[in-house]
C-alpha cells in the first residue's frame, strides 16, 4: 500500500497568482517514497542465455582477439629411465676381499660399449666430466636432496631433483615429518651405467648416468600427530642404491639432478609399516565361505622397477 | 508479511535518518568471511614428532559437508543424538532413522572414516568415536511467497552445514548421576548457605 505524499509549496499557495502567468501552477506534485520492501534479485532474472550476450557483443561491433588455448611447455627432464641398468645378482653380498668380489669389482664399465659411447657424448658437451669426480658429486647431490626433503625446502629441492623425481619423492609427505640421516658411506660410489637418449627431436640430448652407492642411513617417518609410522631414529640400515642422475646436455644452464632410483628384483623386502593394514581378500561366490586356514596371502612377483 | 511503511517526514528540514550510534570497536572481528573453511583447515595442522616416552597422541579427523538442503534446526536433533557415540553405533543409528538428514549424515561419517584410515594413519576404522558434531546455517536463497491482497513475504530456501570431529579411541564414559546423588547435592547446597549481616 503505497502512500503518495504531496509536496506542498507553501510560498506558491500563499502567493497571489498574477494574471499574466501563462503556465498553470502545479498545486500538487506527486513524489515517490523511498522503496521500503525487499524483492530478492532472483525474481528478475529468468533464463539469461549466454549466447545472447555473445551475439549482442558481436552485433555491437566489439571484436575479440583470437584466444589461444595452448601454453608453451618447457621440458627439462625425460619421462623415465631409458635402457635401465640391470644390477647383477648378489651385488652387495660379496665383499671386495674375496675372489668373486674382486672379479665383480674389476668388471668396470669399460665392458659396456654403449655406456662408453654415452660417456664420450657427455664429454663433448661437458668437457670436465670424469667418472671419479662425478660419483662423488652424485653422492653429494643425493645427500643434499634428502636434507632438503626433511626441511621441505621446495626451491632448493627443485634445483637438485628433476621434475619427474620430485612428485615421487614428495607425494603424501606434506603432512608428515621425515627424519633422515646419512651416517657414512660404506663403499665409495661408482658410476656403473650411462646413456644419452634424445627426446622428441633428434639432437635434444639428455644424459643419464647410473651411480651405485652403499651407505648407512637412518630413516624415521612420523605422521601428522607426531606418531612413528615407519623406521626408527636409532637403528641405522645398510642401503645399496642405484641412483640415476640426469642432465639436459644441450641446455648450457642444465645441471646434474637426481632423476630416479633403480630397485633390483633381488632386493631384500623393506620393513613393514608399524600399523596393521587390511588387504582385500579373495573374491567369493555367493555360497562360498572364507577359509582363513588354507588361504595364503599372494606375494608380488620380484621384478626390477624404477623409482 | 511485509508492508511498505512511511517515513518520518519533517517539513522543516529534509528527511531525518535515525542514526545507529557510534560503532563500538570491541565488536570488530578481523577474519569474518562467508567462504572461510576453518573446519577443514584444522586437518592440516602438523604436530612435531613425539618422544618415545610420551603418551601416544590420539588422531583427530575433522570433516564437514556444506550447503545441505535441510534445516539447521532439524539437523541439530540428529547431531545431538550421535554426540559421544562410537562411530559404528552412530552409523547404525543413522541408518535406521527416518529423517532426511540422517542419510546425509551417514554418508559424511563414512567419508570421514575412510579419510581417517587412508590419510590420517588411523589403524582400526572402528576405533573412532564422535567427539564433536553440530550443524550450522548455510547460505540461504531468497524467493517470494505471494499472499493475498498484493502482500508478499520473502521465503528462505534453507541450507545448512554439518560438521563432525572423529577422535581415535574408545568413547569416553559419561558419568551417570543418579537422582539420589542430585538430591544429596541439593540438600548440601542448602546447608552451605551462610546468612550475612545476621545477628
Coordinates of C-alpha atoms in Angstrom, one line a residue:
Chain A
X1 CA 0.0 0.0 0.0
X2 CA 2.0 3.0 -1.2
X3 CA 1.1 6.3 0.3
X4 CA 1.9 9.1 -2.0
X5 CA 2.9 12.2 -0.2
X6 CA 2.2 15.5 -1.7
X7 CA 4.8 18.2 -1.5
X8 CA 3.2 21.4 -0.9
X9 CA 4.9 24.6 -2.0
X10 CA 3.7 27.0 0.7
X11 CA 5.0 30.1 -1.0
X12 CA 3.3 29.3 -4.2
X13 CA 0.0 28.6 -2.5
X14 CA 0.0 31.8 -0.5
X15 CA 1.3 33.8 -3.3
X16 CA -1.1 35.7 -5.4
X17 CA -1.1 34.2 -8.8
X18 CA -0.5 37.0 -11.2
X19 CA -2.8 37.2 -14.2
X20 CA -0.1 37.3 -16.8
X21 CA 1.4 33.9 -15.9
X22 CA 0.7 31.6 -18.8
X23 CA 1.7 28.2 -17.5
X24 CA -0.6 26.5 -14.9
X25 CA 0.8 26.5 -11.3
X26 CA 1.1 23.0 -10.0
X27 CA -0.6 22.7 -6.7
X28 CA 0.2 19.0 -6.0
X29 CA 3.5 17.3 -7.1
X30 CA 3.5 13.6 -6.6
X31 CA 6.8 12.4 -5.2
X32 CA 7.8 8.7 -4.8
X33 CA 8.6 7.4 -1.4
X34 CA 11.8 5.5 -0.6
X35 CA 11.5 1.8 -1.5
X36 CA 10.9 0.1 1.7
X37 CA 10.2 -3.5 0.7
X38 CA 12.7 -6.1 -0.4
X39 CA 12.4 -8.2 -3.5
X40 CA 15.1 -10.9 -3.9
X41 CA 17.1 -10.4 -7.0
X42 CA 16.3 -13.9 -8.3
X43 CA 12.9 -12.8 -9.3
X44 CA 14.0 -10.6 -12.2
X45 CA 16.4 -13.0 -13.9
X46 CA 14.7 -15.8 -15.7
X47 CA 16.8 -17.7 -18.3
X48 CA 19.6 -15.4 -19.3
X49 CA 21.1 -17.3 -22.2
X50 CA 24.8 -17.0 -22.7
X51 CA 24.6 -16.9 -26.5
X52 CA 22.6 -13.7 -26.2
X53 CA 25.5 -11.7 -24.7
X54 CA 28.0 -13.0 -27.2
X55 CA 25.7 -12.3 -30.2
X56 CA 24.9 -8.8 -28.8
X57 CA 28.6 -8.0 -28.4
X58 CA 29.4 -9.1 -31.9
X59 CA 26.4 -7.1 -33.3
X60 CA 27.6 -4.1 -31.4
X61 CA 30.9 -4.3 -33.2
X62 CA 33.2 -5.3 -30.3
X63 CA 35.9 -7.5 -31.8
X64 CA 37.7 -10.1 -29.6
X65 CA 41.2 -11.1 -30.3
X66 CA 41.6 -14.8 -31.1
X67 CA 42.1 -16.7 -27.9
X68 CA 44.9 -19.3 -27.9
X69 CA 44.4 -22.2 -25.5
X70 CA 47.9 -23.6 -25.8
X71 CA 50.6 -22.8 -23.4
X72 CA 54.3 -23.3 -24.2
X73 CA 55.7 -26.1 -22.1
X74 CA 59.4 -26.2 -21.3
X75 CA 60.6 -29.8 -20.9
X76 CA 63.7 -30.0 -18.8
X77 CA 63.8 -33.7 -18.0
X78 CA 62.9 -37.1 -19.6
X79 CA 59.9 -39.1 -18.6
X80 CA 61.7 -42.1 -17.4
X81 CA 64.9 -44.1 -17.3
X82 CA 65.9 -45.2 -20.8
X83 CA 67.5 -48.6 -21.1
X84 CA 67.8 -49.1 -17.3
X85 CA 70.8 -50.8 -15.7
X86 CA 70.2 -54.3 -14.6
X87 CA 72.3 -54.8 -11.5
X88 CA 73.9 -58.3 -11.2
X89 CA 72.6 -60.7 -8.6
X90 CA 74.4 -60.7 -5.3
X91 CA 76.0 -57.4 -5.9
X92 CA 76.3 -56.4 -2.3
X93 CA 76.8 -59.7 -0.7
X94 CA 80.3 -60.4 -1.9
X95 CA 83.0 -58.4 -0.2
X96 CA 85.9 -56.9 -2.1
X97 CA 88.4 -59.2 -0.4
X98 CA 87.1 -62.5 -1.7
X99 CA 87.9 -63.7 -5.2
X100 CA 84.4 -63.5 -6.6
X101 CA 84.1 -60.0 -5.1
X102 CA 87.3 -58.8 -6.8
X103 CA 86.1 -60.2 -10.1
X104 CA 82.9 -58.2 -9.7
X105 CA 84.8 -55.1 -8.8
X106 CA 87.1 -55.3 -11.7
X107 CA 84.1 -55.5 -14.1
X108 CA 84.3 -51.9 -14.9
X109 CA 82.1 -50.0 -17.2
X110 CA 84.7 -50.4 -19.9
X111 CA 82.8 -53.6 -20.8
X112 CA 79.7 -52.0 -21.9
X113 CA 80.2 -50.2 -25.2
X114 CA 77.1 -48.3 -25.2
X115 CA 78.0 -46.7 -21.8
X116 CA 81.4 -45.7 -23.2
X117 CA 79.7 -44.1 -26.2
X118 CA 77.4 -42.2 -23.9
X119 CA 80.2 -41.0 -21.7
X120 CA 82.1 -39.8 -24.8
X121 CA 79.0 -37.9 -25.9
X122 CA 78.6 -36.3 -22.5
X123 CA 82.3 -35.3 -22.5
X124 CA 81.6 -33.5 -25.8
X125 CA 79.1 -31.2 -24.2
X126 CA 80.6 -31.0 -20.7
X127 CA 84.4 -31.1 -21.0
X128 CA 85.0 -31.5 -17.3
X129 CA 83.2 -34.8 -16.9
X130 CA 85.1 -37.5 -15.2
X131 CA 83.6 -40.7 -13.7
X132 CA 85.6 -40.4 -10.4
X133 CA 84.5 -36.8 -9.7
X134 CA 81.1 -37.4 -10.9
X135 CA 80.4 -40.3 -8.4
X136 CA 81.3 -38.1 -5.5
X137 CA 79.2 -35.3 -6.8
X138 CA 76.3 -37.7 -7.2
X139 CA 76.5 -38.7 -3.6
X140 CA 76.6 -35.0 -2.5
X141 CA 73.6 -34.3 -4.6
X142 CA 71.8 -37.3 -3.1
X143 CA 72.6 -36.2 0.5
X144 CA 71.6 -32.5 -0.2
X145 CA 68.4 -33.5 -1.8
X146 CA 67.3 -35.7 1.1
X147 CA 68.2 -33.0 3.6
X148 CA 66.0 -30.5 1.7
X149 CA 63.3 -33.1 1.8
X150 CA 63.4 -33.3 5.5
X151 CA 63.2 -29.5 5.7
X152 CA 60.6 -29.2 2.9
X153 CA 62.8 -26.6 1.1
X154 CA 61.0 -26.8 -2.2
X155 CA 63.0 -24.3 -4.2
X156 CA 66.3 -26.0 -3.4
X157 CA 64.8 -29.4 -3.9
X158 CA 63.7 -28.4 -7.4
X159 CA 67.2 -27.5 -8.4
X160 CA 68.6 -30.8 -7.1
X161 CA 66.0 -33.2 -8.3
X162 CA 64.3 -33.4 -11.7
X163 CA 60.6 -32.7 -12.3
X164 CA 59.9 -36.4 -12.8
X165 CA 61.5 -37.4 -9.5
X166 CA 60.1 -34.5 -7.4
X167 CA 56.5 -35.8 -7.1
X168 CA 57.7 -39.3 -6.4
X169 CA 59.8 -38.0 -3.5
X170 CA 57.2 -35.7 -2.1
X171 CA 53.8 -37.3 -2.7
X172 CA 51.9 -37.8 0.6
X173 CA 54.7 -36.2 2.6
X174 CA 53.3 -32.8 3.1
X175 CA 51.6 -33.5 6.4
X176 CA 54.2 -35.9 7.6
X177 CA 57.5 -35.3 9.4
X178 CA 60.6 -37.1 7.9
X179 CA 63.8 -37.5 9.9
X180 CA 66.6 -38.8 7.7
X181 CA 70.3 -39.0 8.5
X182 CA 73.2 -40.1 6.4
X183 CA 75.7 -41.8 8.7
X184 CA 78.5 -42.9 6.5
X185 CA 79.3 -44.3 3.1
X186 CA 80.4 -48.0 3.3
X187 CA 81.9 -48.1 -0.2
X188 CA 83.0 -45.3 -2.5
X189 CA 80.3 -44.6 -5.0
X190 CA 80.9 -45.9 -8.6
X191 CA 79.5 -45.0 -12.0
X192 CA 78.1 -48.2 -13.4
X193 CA 76.0 -47.2 -16.4
X194 CA 75.4 -44.2 -18.8
X195 CA 73.0 -43.5 -21.6
X196 CA 72.4 -40.5 -23.8
X197 CA 68.8 -40.6 -25.0
X198 CA 67.2 -37.8 -27.1
X199 CA 63.6 -36.7 -26.6
X200 CA 61.1 -35.6 -29.2
X201 CA 63.6 -34.3 -31.8
X202 CA 67.0 -35.6 -32.7
X203 CA 69.8 -33.7 -31.1
X204 CA 67.9 -32.8 -28.0
X205 CA 70.3 -34.8 -25.8
X206 CA 69.8 -35.8 -22.2
X207 CA 72.5 -37.6 -20.3
X208 CA 71.5 -40.3 -17.7
X209 CA 74.2 -41.8 -15.5
X210 CA 73.7 -44.6 -13.0
X211 CA 75.7 -44.5 -9.8
X212 CA 76.0 -47.3 -7.3
X213 CA 76.1 -46.4 -3.7
X214 CA 76.4 -48.4 -0.5
X215 CA 75.8 -46.5 2.7
X216 CA 74.4 -46.4 6.2
X217 CA 71.3 -44.3 6.8
X218 CA 68.6 -43.8 9.4
X219 CA 65.0 -43.0 8.4
X220 CA 62.0 -42.3 10.6
X221 CA 58.7 -41.0 9.3
X222 CA 56.1 -39.5 11.7
X223 CA 52.5 -38.9 10.8
X224 CA 50.5 -35.8 11.3
X225 CA 50.2 -36.3 15.0
X226 CA 53.8 -37.0 15.7
X227 CA 53.5 -40.8 16.0
X228 CA 56.1 -43.0 14.5
X229 CA 54.9 -44.6 11.2
X230 CA 58.0 -46.2 9.7
X231 CA 61.6 -46.9 10.7
X232 CA 63.4 -45.8 13.8
X233 CA 65.8 -43.0 14.6
X234 CA 68.4 -45.1 16.4
X235 CA 68.7 -48.2 14.2
X236 CA 70.9 -47.5 11.1
X237 CA 70.4 -49.6 8.0
X238 CA 72.9 -50.5 5.2
X239 CA 71.5 -49.4 2.0
X240 CA 72.6 -50.4 -1.5
X241 CA 71.2 -48.0 -4.1
X242 CA 71.4 -47.4 -7.8
X243 CA 70.8 -43.7 -8.4
X244 CA 70.1 -42.2 -11.9
X245 CA 71.4 -38.7 -12.4
X246 CA 70.3 -36.7 -15.4
X247 CA 71.2 -33.6 -17.2
X248 CA 69.8 -31.7 -20.2
X249 CA 73.2 -31.6 -22.1
X250 CA 72.1 -29.2 -24.9
X251 CA 71.0 -26.6 -22.4
X252 CA 74.0 -24.6 -21.2
X253 CA 72.3 -23.9 -17.8
X254 CA 71.5 -27.6 -17.3
X255 CA 72.5 -29.2 -14.0
X256 CA 73.1 -32.7 -12.9
X257 CA 70.0 -33.7 -10.9
X258 CA 68.7 -36.8 -9.3
X259 CA 66.2 -38.5 -11.7
X260 CA 65.3 -41.7 -10.0
X261 CA 66.4 -44.9 -8.4
X262 CA 66.6 -48.5 -9.7
X263 CA 65.3 -51.2 -7.4
X264 CA 66.7 -54.6 -8.5
X265 CA 64.5 -57.6 -8.5
X266 CA 66.6 -59.4 -5.9
X267 CA 66.5 -56.5 -3.4
X268 CA 65.5 -57.6 0.2
X269 CA 62.0 -56.6 1.2
X270 CA 61.6 -53.4 3.2
X271 CA 60.5 -53.3 6.8
X272 CA 56.7 -53.3 7.3
X273 CA 54.7 -50.2 8.4
X274 CA 54.1 -50.1 12.1
X275 CA 50.3 -50.2 11.9
X276 CA 48.2 -53.1 10.7
X277 CA 46.8 -52.8 7.3
X278 CA 43.8 -54.5 5.8
X279 CA 44.3 -56.2 2.5
X280 CA 41.4 -57.1 0.3
X281 CA 40.5 -60.8 0.5
X282 CA 39.7 -63.2 -2.3
X283 CA 36.5 -62.7 -4.4
X284 CA 33.9 -65.2 -3.1
X285 CA 31.0 -66.7 -5.0
X286 CA 27.6 -66.3 -3.3
X287 CA 27.6 -69.6 -1.5
X288 CA 31.3 -69.8 -0.5
X289 CA 32.8 -69.0 2.9
X290 CA 36.2 -67.6 3.5
X291 CA 38.6 -70.3 4.7
X292 CA 41.3 -68.5 6.7
X293 CA 43.5 -71.5 7.3
X294 CA 44.1 -72.5 3.7
X295 CA 44.3 -69.0 2.4
X296 CA 47.8 -67.7 1.6
X297 CA 48.5 -64.1 1.0
X298 CA 49.6 -63.6 -2.6
X299 CA 53.1 -62.2 -2.8
X300 CA 54.0 -59.7 -5.6
X301 CA 56.4 -61.0 -8.2
X302 CA 60.1 -60.0 -7.9
X303 CA 60.6 -57.5 -10.8
X304 CA 63.1 -54.8 -11.2
X305 CA 61.4 -51.4 -11.1
X306 CA 62.5 -47.8 -11.3
X307 CA 61.6 -45.4 -8.7
Chain B
X1 CA 4.3 -10.4 5.7
X2 CA 5.6 -7.0 4.7
X3 CA 4.0 -3.7 4.3
X4 CA 5.9 -0.7 2.9
X5 CA 5.6 1.9 5.6
X6 CA 6.0 5.6 5.5
X7 CA 9.0 7.7 6.5
X8 CA 9.0 10.3 9.2
X9 CA 8.9 13.5 7.2
X10 CA 10.0 16.6 8.8
X11 CA 8.6 19.5 6.7
X12 CA 11.1 22.0 8.2
X13 CA 14.2 20.2 7.2
X14 CA 14.6 17.1 4.9
X15 CA 14.3 13.5 5.9
X16 CA 15.6 12.5 9.3
X17 CA 17.7 9.5 9.4
X18 CA 17.7 7.8 12.8
X19 CA 21.4 7.1 13.4
X20 CA 22.6 3.9 15.0
X21 CA 25.1 5.4 17.4
X22 CA 28.8 5.2 17.2
X23 CA 30.2 1.8 16.2
X24 CA 31.9 0.2 19.1
X25 CA 35.4 -1.1 18.4
X26 CA 35.0 -4.0 20.7
X27 CA 32.8 -5.9 18.3
X28 CA 35.2 -5.7 15.3
X29 CA 36.2 -9.1 14.0
X30 CA 39.0 -9.4 11.6
X31 CA 38.5 -12.7 9.9
X32 CA 34.9 -12.6 9.1
X33 CA 34.0 -14.1 5.7
X34 CA 31.4 -16.4 4.3
X35 CA 33.7 -18.8 2.5
X36 CA 36.3 -19.4 5.2
X37 CA 36.7 -23.1 5.6
X38 CA 38.2 -23.2 9.0
X39 CA 36.9 -26.6 10.0
X40 CA 38.7 -28.2 7.0
X41 CA 41.9 -26.2 7.8
X42 CA 42.1 -28.0 11.2
X43 CA 43.0 -31.1 9.3
X44 CA 46.2 -29.5 8.0
X45 CA 47.8 -28.9 11.4
X46 CA 51.0 -30.9 11.8
X47 CA 52.3 -31.8 15.3
X48 CA 56.1 -32.2 15.9
X49 CA 57.3 -35.8 16.4
X50 CA 56.6 -37.3 19.8
X51 CA 59.3 -38.6 22.1
X52 CA 59.1 -42.4 22.8
X53 CA 58.2 -42.0 26.4
X54 CA 55.2 -39.7 25.7
X55 CA 51.7 -41.0 25.6
X56 CA 50.5 -41.7 22.0
X57 CA 48.5 -38.7 20.8
X58 CA 45.0 -39.6 19.6
X59 CA 44.3 -38.8 16.0
X60 CA 41.6 -36.2 15.3
X61 CA 39.8 -36.0 12.0
X62 CA 37.6 -33.0 11.1
X63 CA 35.1 -33.4 8.3
X64 CA 32.2 -31.4 7.1
X65 CA 29.6 -31.1 4.4
X66 CA 28.4 -27.7 3.2
X67 CA 25.1 -26.5 1.7
X68 CA 23.0 -29.4 2.6
X69 CA 19.4 -28.8 1.5
X70 CA 17.9 -29.3 5.1
X71 CA 17.1 -27.1 8.0
X72 CA 19.8 -26.5 10.6
X73 CA 17.4 -26.9 13.4
X74 CA 16.2 -30.2 12.2
X75 CA 19.8 -31.3 11.6
X76 CA 20.6 -30.3 15.2
X77 CA 18.4 -33.1 16.6
X78 CA 20.4 -35.7 14.8
X79 CA 23.7 -34.1 15.6
X80 CA 22.9 -34.1 19.3
X81 CA 21.8 -37.7 19.1
X82 CA 25.2 -39.0 17.9
X83 CA 27.4 -36.9 20.1
X84 CA 29.7 -39.1 22.1
X85 CA 28.8 -42.4 20.3
X86 CA 31.3 -44.7 18.8
X87 CA 31.3 -44.5 15.0
X88 CA 29.8 -47.9 14.4
X89 CA 26.9 -47.1 16.8
X90 CA 26.4 -43.7 15.2
X91 CA 26.3 -45.2 11.7
X92 CA 23.8 -47.9 12.8
X93 CA 21.5 -45.4 14.5
X94 CA 21.5 -43.1 11.5
X95 CA 20.9 -45.9 9.0
X96 CA 17.6 -46.7 10.6
X97 CA 16.5 -43.2 11.3
X98 CA 13.6 -41.9 9.2
X99 CA 14.8 -38.3 8.7
X100 CA 16.2 -36.9 5.5
X101 CA 19.3 -35.6 7.3
X102 CA 20.2 -39.0 8.7
X103 CA 21.1 -40.4 5.2
X104 CA 23.4 -37.4 4.5
X105 CA 25.0 -37.6 7.9
X106 CA 25.7 -41.3 7.5
X107 CA 27.5 -40.5 4.2
X108 CA 29.5 -37.8 5.9
X109 CA 30.6 -40.2 8.7
X110 CA 31.5 -43.0 6.3
X111 CA 33.6 -40.5 4.2
X112 CA 35.3 -39.3 7.4
X113 CA 36.1 -42.9 8.4
X114 CA 37.6 -43.6 5.1
X115 CA 39.7 -40.4 5.2
X116 CA 40.9 -41.4 8.6
X117 CA 42.2 -44.7 7.5
X118 CA 43.7 -43.5 4.2
X119 CA 45.2 -40.1 5.0
X120 CA 45.5 -39.8 8.8
X121 CA 47.2 -43.0 9.7
X122 CA 44.4 -44.5 11.8
X123 CA 44.9 -48.1 12.4
X124 CA 41.5 -49.6 13.1
X125 CA 38.5 -48.0 11.5
X126 CA 36.2 -49.0 14.3
X127 CA 38.4 -47.4 17.0
X128 CA 36.9 -43.9 16.4
X129 CA 34.2 -42.0 18.3
X130 CA 32.3 -38.8 17.6
X131 CA 33.8 -36.1 19.7
X132 CA 32.0 -33.1 18.3
X133 CA 29.1 -32.9 16.0
X134 CA 27.0 -29.9 15.2
X135 CA 25.1 -28.1 12.4
X136 CA 25.4 -24.5 11.1
X137 CA 23.5 -22.2 8.9
X138 CA 24.4 -22.2 5.2
X139 CA 23.8 -19.5 2.6
X140 CA 20.0 -19.2 2.0
X141 CA 18.4 -18.5 -1.3
X142 CA 15.6 -15.9 -1.1
X143 CA 12.3 -16.3 -3.0
X144 CA 9.0 -14.5 -3.0
X145 CA 6.0 -16.1 -1.3
X146 CA 2.8 -14.5 -2.6
X147 CA 0.0 -13.6 -0.2
X148 CA -3.4 -12.2 -0.9
X149 CA -4.1 -8.5 -1.5
X150 CA -0.8 -7.8 -3.1
X151 CA 1.2 -8.7 0.0
X152 CA 4.3 -10.8 -0.2
X153 CA 6.8 -12.4 2.1
X154 CA 10.4 -13.4 1.5
X155 CA 10.7 -17.1 1.5
X156 CA 14.1 -18.6 2.6
X157 CA 15.3 -21.7 0.9
X158 CA 17.2 -23.1 3.8
X159 CA 20.6 -24.7 3.6
X160 CA 22.8 -26.0 6.4
X161 CA 26.3 -27.2 7.0
X162 CA 27.2 -30.2 9.1
X163 CA 30.5 -30.6 11.0
X164 CA 31.9 -33.7 12.7
X165 CA 35.1 -34.4 14.5
X166 CA 36.2 -38.0 15.0
X167 CA 38.8 -38.9 17.6
X168 CA 40.7 -42.2 17.7
X169 CA 40.0 -44.4 20.8
X170 CA 37.0 -45.7 22.7
X171 CA 34.3 -43.2 23.6
X172 CA 34.7 -41.6 27.0
X173 CA 32.3 -42.8 29.7
X174 CA 29.9 -40.0 30.7
X175 CA 29.3 -40.1 34.5
X176 CA 25.7 -41.0 35.1
X177 CA 24.3 -39.0 38.0
X178 CA 21.6 -40.8 39.9
X179 CA 18.6 -39.0 41.3
X180 CA 19.7 -39.7 44.9
X181 CA 23.0 -38.1 44.2
X182 CA 21.3 -35.0 42.8
X183 CA 19.1 -34.8 45.8
X184 CA 22.1 -35.1 48.1
X185 CA 23.8 -32.3 46.3
X186 CA 20.7 -30.1 46.6
X187 CA 20.5 -30.7 50.3
X188 CA 24.2 -29.9 50.7
X189 CA 23.8 -26.6 48.8
X190 CA 21.0 -25.6 51.1
X191 CA 23.2 -26.5 54.1
X192 CA 26.1 -24.4 52.8
X193 CA 24.2 -21.2 52.7
X194 CA 25.5 -18.5 55.1
X195 CA 23.4 -15.7 56.4
X196 CA 25.3 -12.4 56.0
X197 CA 24.8 -9.4 58.3
X198 CA 22.8 -11.6 60.7
X199 CA 22.8 -11.4 64.4

